[in-house]
Structures are given as C-alpha cells and as structure tokens.
Tab-separated table of C-alpha atoms in Angstrom:
chain	number	residue	atom	x	y	z
A	287	MET	CA	19.776	-2.644	-6.601
A	288	ALA	CA	17.933	-5.922	-6.784
A	289	GLU	CA	20.423	-7.263	-3.629
A	290	LEU	CA	19.397	-4.142	-1.581
A	291	ILE	CA	15.694	-5.417	-2.244
A	292	LEU	CA	16.487	-8.792	-1.262
A	293	GLU	CA	17.427	-8.232	2.175
A	294	TRP	CA	13.693	-8.176	2.925
A	295	ARG	CA	12.459	-11.435	4.693
A	296	ARG	CA	9.355	-11.435	2.440
A	297	GLN	CA	6.380	-13.993	3.346
A	298	PRO	CA	4.445	-16.023	1.049
A	299	ARG	CA	1.293	-14.037	1.397
A	300	GLN	CA	3.381	-11.068	0.894
A	301	LEU	CA	4.651	-12.457	-2.131
A	302	ALA	CA	1.110	-13.199	-3.658
A	303	PHE	CA	0.505	-9.339	-2.633
A	304	LEU	CA	3.308	-8.224	-4.783
A	305	ARG	CA	2.529	-10.483	-7.659
A	306	ALA	CA	-1.209	-8.988	-7.710
A	307	CYS	CA	0.263	-5.760	-7.920
A	308	GLY	CA	2.683	-7.037	-10.911
A	309	LEU	CA	5.711	-6.039	-8.529
A	310	ASP	CA	7.200	-9.746	-7.525
A	311	HIS	CA	9.762	-9.478	-10.358
A	312	PRO	CA	13.114	-8.910	-7.727
A	313	PHE	CA	11.939	-12.086	-5.787
A	314	SER	CA	10.370	-14.267	-8.291
A	315	GLY	CA	12.539	-13.326	-11.426
A	316	GLY	CA	11.129	-11.772	-14.884
A	317	THR	CA	9.767	-8.461	-15.583
A	318	PRO	CA	7.330	-5.923	-14.005
A	319	ARG	CA	3.610	-6.398	-15.150
A	320	PRO	CA	0.375	-4.691	-14.866
A	321	ALA	CA	-1.379	-5.003	-11.480
A	322	VAL	CA	-4.369	-7.400	-12.064
A	323	ALA	CA	-7.180	-5.114	-10.710
A	324	ASN	CA	-7.316	-1.345	-10.226
A	325	VAL	CA	-7.744	-1.687	-6.675
A	326	ILE	CA	-6.562	-4.469	-4.438
A	327	GLY	CA	-7.600	-5.222	-0.806
A	328	TYR	CA	-5.438	-6.974	1.039
A	329	GLY	CA	-7.267	-7.411	4.661
A	330	GLY	CA	-7.252	-9.661	7.677
A	331	ALA	CA	-5.444	-10.182	11.198
A	332	ALA	CA	-3.555	-7.795	12.709
A	333	GLY	CA	0.234	-8.757	12.543
A	334	GLY	CA	-0.105	-10.367	8.873
A	335	GLY	CA	2.445	-8.558	7.430
A	336	LYS	CA	0.231	-6.406	5.293
A	337	SER	CA	1.842	-2.781	5.810
A	338	ASP	CA	5.390	-4.139	5.429
A	339	ALA	CA	3.825	-5.482	1.685
A	340	LEU	CA	2.468	-2.338	1.148
A	341	LEU	CA	5.819	-0.385	1.738
A	342	MET	CA	7.480	-2.752	-0.570
A	343	ALA	CA	5.352	-2.285	-3.323
A	344	GLY	CA	6.028	1.426	-3.289
A	345	ILE	CA	9.308	0.799	-3.065
A	346	ILE	CA	9.849	-1.662	-5.913
A	347	GLY	CA	7.681	0.499	-7.933
A	348	GLY	CA	9.742	3.593	-7.665
A	349	LEU	CA	12.850	1.213	-8.407
A	350	THR	CA	11.583	-0.110	-11.403
A	351	PHE	CA	9.917	2.566	-12.976
A	352	PRO	CA	11.806	5.834	-13.334
A	353	GLY	CA	9.867	9.080	-12.378
A	354	LEU	CA	7.025	7.181	-10.588
A	355	LYS	CA	4.911	8.877	-7.637
A	356	VAL	CA	4.027	7.008	-5.040
A	357	ALA	CA	1.888	8.018	-1.852
A	358	PHE	CA	1.609	5.896	1.053
A	359	PHE	CA	-1.773	7.370	3.189
A	360	ARG	CA	-2.535	6.829	6.941
A	361	ARG	CA	-5.831	8.753	8.308
A	362	LYS	CA	-3.738	10.673	11.065
A	363	GLY	CA	-0.075	12.007	10.583
A	364	VAL	CA	1.072	11.001	14.283
A	365	GLU	CA	0.133	7.113	12.699
A	366	LEU	CA	2.996	7.263	10.113
A	367	GLU	CA	5.505	8.585	12.537
A	368	GLY	CA	5.398	6.832	15.830
A	369	LEU	CA	7.283	4.003	17.059
A	370	GLY	CA	7.021	1.301	14.379
A	371	GLY	CA	5.116	3.378	12.071
A	372	ALA	CA	5.510	3.199	8.205
A	373	ILE	CA	8.169	6.098	8.484
A	374	MET	CA	10.528	4.353	10.963
A	375	ARG	CA	9.901	1.169	8.986
A	376	SER	CA	10.721	2.692	5.840
A	377	ARG	CA	14.129	3.626	7.307
A	378	GLU	CA	14.713	0.301	8.054
A	379	LEU	CA	13.924	-1.081	4.372
A	380	LEU	CA	15.772	1.401	2.800
A	381	ALA	CA	18.995	1.940	5.153
A	382	GLY	CA	21.290	0.024	2.825
A	383	ALA	CA	20.077	2.173	-0.123
A	384	ALA	CA	20.330	5.196	1.299
A	385	ASP	CA	24.103	4.579	2.620
A	386	ALA	CA	24.803	3.541	-1.360
A	387	GLY	CA	23.101	6.734	-2.495
A	388	TYR	CA	20.439	5.118	-4.208
A	389	VAL	CA	17.433	7.177	-2.199
A	390	ARG	CA	17.567	9.847	0.267
A	391	TRP	CA	14.893	11.005	2.552
A	392	ASN	CA	13.632	14.539	3.267
A	393	GLY	CA	11.819	14.332	6.781
A	394	ARG	CA	10.572	17.857	6.323
A	395	SER	CA	8.476	16.960	3.345
A	396	MET	CA	8.281	12.978	4.678
A	397	ARG	CA	9.619	12.055	1.243
A	398	TRP	CA	11.857	9.533	-0.035
A	399	THR	CA	13.410	10.189	-3.549
A	400	TRP	CA	15.340	7.970	-5.911
A	401	LYS	CA	18.099	8.661	-8.018
A	402	ASN	CA	15.967	8.229	-10.938
A	403	GLY	CA	13.153	10.640	-9.833
A	404	SER	CA	10.560	8.397	-8.099
A	405	MET	CA	9.305	9.582	-5.334
A	406	LEU	CA	7.373	7.757	-1.964
A	407	GLN	CA	5.467	10.545	-0.491
A	408	PHE	CA	3.994	9.644	3.155
A	409	CYS	CA	0.512	11.334	3.617
A	410	HIS	CA	-2.266	11.603	5.795
A	411	CYS	CA	-5.742	12.837	5.614
A	412	ASN	CA	-7.776	13.171	9.022
A	413	GLU	CA	-10.913	15.119	8.168
A	414	GLU	CA	-13.003	14.872	4.895
A	415	PRO	CA	-12.236	18.485	3.813
A	416	ASP	CA	-8.546	17.968	4.164
A	417	VAL	CA	-8.887	16.241	0.656
A	418	HIS	CA	-8.461	19.088	-1.048
A	419	SER	CA	-4.786	19.593	-0.132
A	420	TYR	CA	-4.405	16.644	-2.585
A	421	GLN	CA	-6.853	18.271	-5.515
A	422	SER	CA	-3.904	19.145	-7.830
A	423	GLN	CA	-1.745	15.868	-6.965
A	424	GLN	CA	-1.365	12.767	-9.115
A	425	PHE	CA	-0.312	9.610	-7.803
A	426	ASP	CA	0.671	6.410	-10.065
A	427	ILE	CA	0.607	4.133	-7.009
A	428	LEU	CA	-2.026	4.970	-4.012
A	429	LEU	CA	-1.716	3.037	-0.865
A	430	PHE	CA	-3.784	3.251	1.878
A	431	ASP	CA	-2.775	1.696	5.306
A	432	GLU	CA	-5.687	0.629	7.504
A	433	GLY	CA	-7.811	1.502	4.796
A	434	THR	CA	-11.149	1.079	6.871
A	435	HIS	CA	-9.749	3.929	9.112
A	436	PHE	CA	-11.066	6.008	6.229
A	437	SER	CA	-14.493	7.253	5.245
A	438	GLU	CA	-15.695	6.487	2.166
A	439	TYR	CA	-15.801	10.168	0.580
A	440	ILE	CA	-12.174	10.612	1.399
A	441	TYR	CA	-10.922	7.017	-0.146
A	442	ARG	CA	-13.152	7.793	-2.999
A	443	TYR	CA	-11.640	11.189	-3.531
A	444	LEU	CA	-8.042	10.102	-3.189
A	445	LEU	CA	-8.730	7.611	-5.673
A	446	SER	CA	-9.694	10.262	-8.096
A	447	ARG	CA	-5.691	11.088	-7.910
A	448	ASN	CA	-4.632	7.769	-8.926
A	449	ARG	CA	-3.442	8.492	-12.383
A	450	LYS	CA	-0.494	7.626	-14.566
A	451	THR	CA	1.942	10.043	-14.670
A	452	VAL	CA	5.084	8.352	-16.197
A	453	ALA	CA	5.654	6.879	-19.879
A	454	ALA	CA	6.414	3.717	-18.709
A	455	PRO	CA	5.550	0.507	-20.848
A	456	GLY	CA	4.532	-2.345	-18.495
A	457	PHE	CA	2.370	-0.198	-16.020
A	458	MET	CA	-0.530	0.691	-15.310
A	459	PRO	CA	-1.929	2.934	-12.309
A	460	PHE	CA	-3.435	1.360	-9.117
A	461	ALA	CA	-4.393	1.497	-5.680
A	462	ALA	CA	-4.048	-0.950	-2.957
A	463	ILE	CA	-5.621	-1.184	0.626
A	464	ALA	CA	-4.239	-2.786	3.725
A	465	THR	CA	-6.634	-2.817	6.627
A	466	ASN	CA	-7.709	-4.747	9.890
A	467	PRO	CA	-11.622	-5.580	10.123
A	468	GLY	CA	-13.325	-2.729	11.827
A	469	GLY	CA	-13.711	0.799	11.672
A	470	GLU	CA	-15.179	3.831	10.014
A	471	GLY	CA	-14.761	2.207	6.659
A	472	HIS	CA	-15.808	-1.370	7.114
A	473	GLY	CA	-19.077	-1.346	5.493
A	474	TRP	CA	-17.695	0.145	2.033
A	475	PHE	CA	-14.680	-2.163	1.872
A	476	LYS	CA	-16.489	-5.109	2.620
A	477	ARG	CA	-18.985	-4.483	-0.159
A	478	GLU	CA	-16.584	-3.779	-2.502
A	479	PHE	CA	-13.907	-6.382	-1.852
A	480	VAL	CA	-15.529	-8.925	0.405
A	481	ASP	CA	-19.264	-9.462	-0.998
A	482	PRO	CA	-18.560	-9.297	-4.773
A	483	GLY	CA	-17.062	-12.774	-4.604
A	484	PRO	CA	-14.442	-15.657	-3.849
A	485	PRO	CA	-11.292	-14.159	-2.644
A	486	GLU	CA	-8.082	-13.875	-4.680
A	487	GLN	CA	-10.046	-13.294	-7.967
A	488	VAL	CA	-10.877	-10.259	-10.066
A	489	HIS	CA	-14.196	-9.078	-9.696
A	490	ARG	CA	-15.995	-6.364	-11.914
A	491	VAL	CA	-17.077	-3.803	-9.071
A	492	GLU	CA	-19.996	-1.594	-10.117
A	493	VAL	CA	-18.867	1.436	-7.536
A	494	GLU	CA	-21.296	4.066	-8.663
A	495	PRO	CA	-24.296	3.582	-11.029
A	496	GLY	CA	-22.981	2.851	-14.266
A	497	ARG	CA	-19.113	2.968	-13.426
A	498	TYR	CA	-17.088	-0.098	-12.547
A	499	GLU	CA	-13.601	-1.116	-11.123
A	500	SER	CA	-11.936	-4.325	-11.022
A	501	HIS	CA	-11.330	-5.140	-7.733
A	502	LEU	CA	-9.248	-8.175	-5.960
A	503	PHE	CA	-9.635	-9.445	-2.249
A	504	LEU	CA	-6.140	-11.025	-0.934
A	505	PRO	CA	-7.091	-12.285	2.681
A	506	ALA	CA	-4.402	-11.846	5.315
A	507	PHE	CA	-3.615	-14.032	8.321
A	508	LEU	CA	-1.376	-13.890	11.364
A	509	ASP	CA	0.112	-17.120	10.511
A	510	ASP	CA	1.366	-15.668	7.086
A	511	ASN	CA	3.590	-13.375	8.809
A	512	GLN	CA	6.078	-16.251	10.371
A	513	ALA	CA	8.863	-13.884	11.232
A	514	LEU	CA	6.323	-12.284	13.987
A	515	VAL	CA	5.513	-15.516	15.149
A	516	GLU	CA	8.786	-16.639	15.632
A	517	ARG	CA	9.933	-13.436	17.071
A	518	ASP	CA	7.100	-12.624	19.053
A	519	PRO	CA	5.372	-16.220	19.963
A	520	GLU	CA	2.973	-14.836	22.847
A	521	TYR	CA	1.508	-12.295	20.415
A	522	ARG	CA	-1.345	-14.444	19.075
A	523	ASP	CA	-2.459	-14.385	22.812
A	524	ARG	CA	-2.466	-10.924	23.527
A	525	LEU	CA	-4.081	-10.285	20.174
A	526	GLU	CA	-6.945	-12.667	20.938
C-alpha cells in the first residue's frame, strides 16, 4: 500500500506537517508516532500545499490504524465539492488505491472507507446551530481546512468531538487546522497559535480558565509548494 501513497509529490513543509502529526513514516521510514500536540495549526500564504497535507494526514492515518475515524471539515458544503475542492483532490490522490480495491468512495455520504474499516468523512458546518448535527459523533483525527472561516464557537464545539475510538498503540487523537490569514476566526487562531510563542515549538495554551491544550504552529509560504510554482509561475503575481 505504501507505493500508492508515494505517488504523492510531497514538499518539505508538508512533510514537516506530517511529522508533527506523527504520520510521516511512509516517506521517512520508521513507525507512526503520537502527534506532538493536541492541535496543530498550519497557516500562511495561499498555495502553500496545506489542503493536500491535511488530506494526506487523513489518508495515512486511515491506512495505518484500522477503524480510524477521520473528519475533514470546511465551513460550507459547496467548498468541498467544487472544482479543485477537497473531494475532487481526494479522488485524485486515492485513484490508485481505489482501483486496487483498498478503498471505496460513497458519494451519497461523502465518505471514503478503507478495507481495514477506517473512514474519511467530508463534513461542513455553516451556521453555529449546525454543530448539533455532530453531537453524537466521534473523530480520532479532526481536520479543519480554511480554519479561520469557522467561528470560535463552532471550532470549540467540534473539537469536543475529537476523541480516541480505536485501540491502537502509538496513536493519540489530534486536530489540525490549515488556514490563510483573515476570516471570522482570525482572532482566535492568532491568539491560540501565533501569540503563545515562537513557531514550530509546542506551547501549553490556556484555552479556558484552568484548562490547557498543547498547540504547535507551523507557518506556510507559497515557496513551500514548488510543484505549484513550477506549474503556474504567474500565480504569485495574481496572489499579490
């Protein structure tokens, strides 16, 4: 199965993100490890390869730990399904695995299911009352794409669904947030991931009075994604 994953052209910064998640082993060798923090923030310039890295964290986690439940969130459903969206990209990344029968796609439920019982579910939560649709659900890995589009209330509620559901040594539940600057959630993201201290270090952050989480912030830059820079050298000018 590893050879199917290795078809992905990973970039050094994406590999650093997977390493923080404890899921770089298909590329770096060795074995999976627990994530270095409860929540990993991966933020910066558009085009840095963040969404791809999130998807690969979910894919590798599902392949590695049988029965794992992974949720990939965007604020709106249409953001998942559009051209170049996460669902289309996941179909590109998993085409070889699907052809080989390792994984199957259910478009009605927007879910990938592995032969080992793991699942990658695409989800959205547009308005704050929508969080109650997830009240009884549990996610071993919780992934937020464009995380600062979410209000702090939605983010915090969904984070309460992040818990371990599998008896898998070497795995601990974690959440990861990929985002560009700005948006409704810019303030809480900066407060919890940028302000606590230097990037690429784990910080103990008080998220509520007397309650702490470990956070790590990994900056992202356009130059991190050389595949995009080579494919579309004028993208930088359009972005600026």
